[in-house]
Amino acid sequence: MWSSKALFAAALVLFLAGCGFRPLYVPPEEDASGQGVYAFDLFKSISIANIPDREGQYFRNRLVQLLHPAGRSGAARYVLNVTLNETRSSLAVQKSAVATRANLTVTAQFTLQPVGADGSAGYGAVKTISGYNIFQSEFQTLMAEKGARERALDDLAQQLRIRLAAILTTTESTPKQQ
């Protein structure tokens, strides 16, 4: 007899195979030129536009570290434009109306545009929330907020990296000729 877990696993495999699901870390498929391409090899073709403000500079540097760990080589085929938006909300308010905890919500809206072409290869937004304590000391609070902001930007960079891999693999993949 088949167990319900085995039937569920088999159904899940068939469903994912039918919808075009392809893991990002599988061995490469051949591209149009007949060469194998890993999803993350495609990051070399992305140029990251400057992002305003200190937070934007930190975020861009983190993206450069994630997308181009060995440096970018070759001509850019895509330009990544990112806009950051940050909001702060107070939580855990005491009876005296003093907040002791806050959340920092950071959203990155992005557009991946082909160089020299109109339109976009992909666009979207990634969002994260990072919390920190509010202390009586202003310096402690500023350092806690800075740490929360950096954690949020690091998380956004990781999320954006995965989204870009998904966009590039669907953009770059072509049907195989038989």
XYZ file of C-alpha atoms in Angstrom:
178
model
C 0.000 0.000 0.000
C 1.104 3.505 -0.711
C 1.392 5.828 2.245
C -0.214 9.240 2.025
C 3.209 10.909 2.340
C 4.583 8.966 -0.633
C 1.537 9.806 -2.745
C 1.804 13.475 -1.793
C 5.521 13.551 -2.673
C 4.877 11.902 -6.044
C 2.039 14.316 -6.807
C 4.215 17.285 -5.820
C 7.047 16.152 -8.103
C 4.669 15.743 -11.039
C 3.026 19.107 -10.378
C 6.337 20.973 -10.152
C 7.683 19.290 -13.281
C 4.521 20.205 -15.173
C 4.558 23.883 -14.228
C 8.107 24.487 -15.483
C 9.776 24.575 -12.059
C 13.549 24.365 -12.333
C 15.890 24.626 -9.332
C 18.500 27.394 -9.586
C 21.373 25.187 -8.436
C 20.970 22.303 -10.882
C 23.721 21.585 -13.418
C 23.535 24.031 -16.287
C 21.426 23.678 -19.349
C 22.747 24.751 -22.688
C 21.995 28.288 -23.766
C 21.483 29.441 -27.358
C 25.241 29.251 -28.039
C 25.391 25.624 -26.871
C 27.363 26.391 -23.700
C 26.283 25.413 -20.203
C 25.191 28.341 -18.046
C 24.562 28.318 -14.306
C 21.923 30.753 -13.091
C 24.432 32.711 -11.042
C 26.904 33.000 -13.939
C 24.416 35.370 -15.534
C 25.026 37.947 -12.781
C 28.250 38.953 -14.544
C 26.121 40.632 -17.197
C 24.424 43.019 -14.713
C 25.613 46.561 -14.056
C 24.208 48.052 -10.837
C 23.217 51.724 -11.091
C 24.088 54.103 -8.261
C 21.523 54.308 -5.460
C 21.176 57.630 -3.589
C 21.918 58.176 0.129
C 24.112 56.296 2.576
C 21.697 53.373 2.809
C 21.688 53.111 -0.983
C 25.477 53.070 -1.065
C 25.580 50.307 1.563
C 22.930 48.311 -0.324
C 24.694 48.719 -3.679
C 28.012 47.598 -2.163
C 26.313 44.529 -0.702
C 24.768 43.723 -4.098
C 28.172 44.079 -5.771
C 29.625 41.616 -3.245
C 26.811 39.128 -3.893
C 26.493 39.456 -7.664
C 30.146 40.017 -8.592
C 32.316 38.300 -5.953
C 35.251 38.025 -8.383
C 34.541 41.338 -10.092
C 32.363 41.982 -13.104
C 33.830 40.846 -16.403
C 32.720 41.630 -19.910
C 30.211 44.124 -21.179
C 27.021 44.676 -19.241
C 23.872 43.348 -20.897
C 21.515 44.608 -18.168
C 21.298 47.607 -15.854
C 19.743 47.149 -12.417
C 17.967 50.232 -11.047
C 16.903 50.140 -7.393
C 14.871 52.562 -5.267
C 14.891 52.120 -1.480
C 12.040 53.131 0.818
C 12.262 52.967 4.616
C 9.574 53.389 7.276
C 9.781 53.139 11.055
C 6.940 52.084 13.324
C 6.937 52.137 17.122
C 5.921 49.013 19.011
C 5.758 48.000 22.672
C 4.543 51.367 23.964
C 4.634 51.787 27.755
C 1.831 53.351 29.808
C 3.784 56.614 29.750
C 3.456 56.623 25.910
C 7.177 55.909 25.471
C 8.059 53.303 22.849
C 10.582 50.632 23.819
C 10.691 48.729 20.535
C 10.546 49.723 16.877
C 10.347 48.019 13.510
C 12.201 49.224 10.457
C 10.478 48.247 7.204
C 12.682 48.551 4.128
C 11.424 48.012 0.582
C 13.571 47.846 -2.550
C 11.791 48.402 -5.849
C 13.889 47.237 -8.774
C 13.903 47.232 -12.558
C 16.239 45.121 -14.684
C 16.615 46.790 -18.079
C 18.465 45.482 -21.127
C 21.244 47.842 -22.208
C 20.263 49.772 -25.321
C 16.700 48.460 -25.444
C 13.348 49.761 -24.311
C 11.263 47.948 -21.727
C 12.438 45.772 -18.901
C 13.585 42.195 -18.496
C 12.026 42.140 -15.052
C 10.834 44.301 -12.208
C 9.373 43.967 -8.754
C 9.891 44.723 -5.100
C 11.417 42.957 -2.135
C 10.566 43.857 1.452
C 11.915 43.054 4.895
C 11.239 44.085 8.484
C 13.932 44.379 11.133
C 13.270 45.213 14.776
C 15.366 46.993 17.382
C 15.081 48.202 20.970
C 14.684 51.849 21.929
C 16.878 52.682 24.908
C 17.024 55.669 27.232
C 20.459 56.424 25.836
C 20.185 58.065 22.426
C 23.533 56.601 21.324
C 22.410 53.050 22.132
C 19.200 53.602 20.199
C 21.073 54.993 17.178
C 23.448 52.013 17.153
C 20.555 49.562 17.495
C 18.736 51.292 14.619
C 21.895 51.234 12.491
C 22.308 47.505 13.139
C 18.670 46.842 12.262
C 19.029 48.859 9.048
C 22.153 46.938 8.007
C 20.466 43.590 8.758
C 17.465 44.660 6.692
C 19.619 45.785 3.753
C 21.650 42.548 3.873
C 18.423 40.540 3.808
C 17.051 42.613 0.919
C 20.248 42.055 -1.069
C 19.929 38.283 -0.600
C 16.255 38.357 -1.620
C 17.019 40.486 -4.674
C 19.822 38.128 -5.720
C 17.393 35.203 -5.757
C 14.756 37.210 -7.649
C 17.337 38.264 -10.248
C 18.445 34.653 -10.706
C 14.845 33.647 -11.352
C 14.334 36.514 -13.803
C 17.567 35.865 -15.688
C 17.038 32.126 -16.006
C 13.591 32.631 -17.506
C 14.807 35.501 -19.722
C 17.941 33.721 -20.921
C 16.505 30.235 -21.357
C 15.463 29.179 -24.797
C 13.581 26.073 -25.861
C 15.898 23.249 -26.829
C 15.977 22.262 -30.484
C 15.340 18.575 -31.102
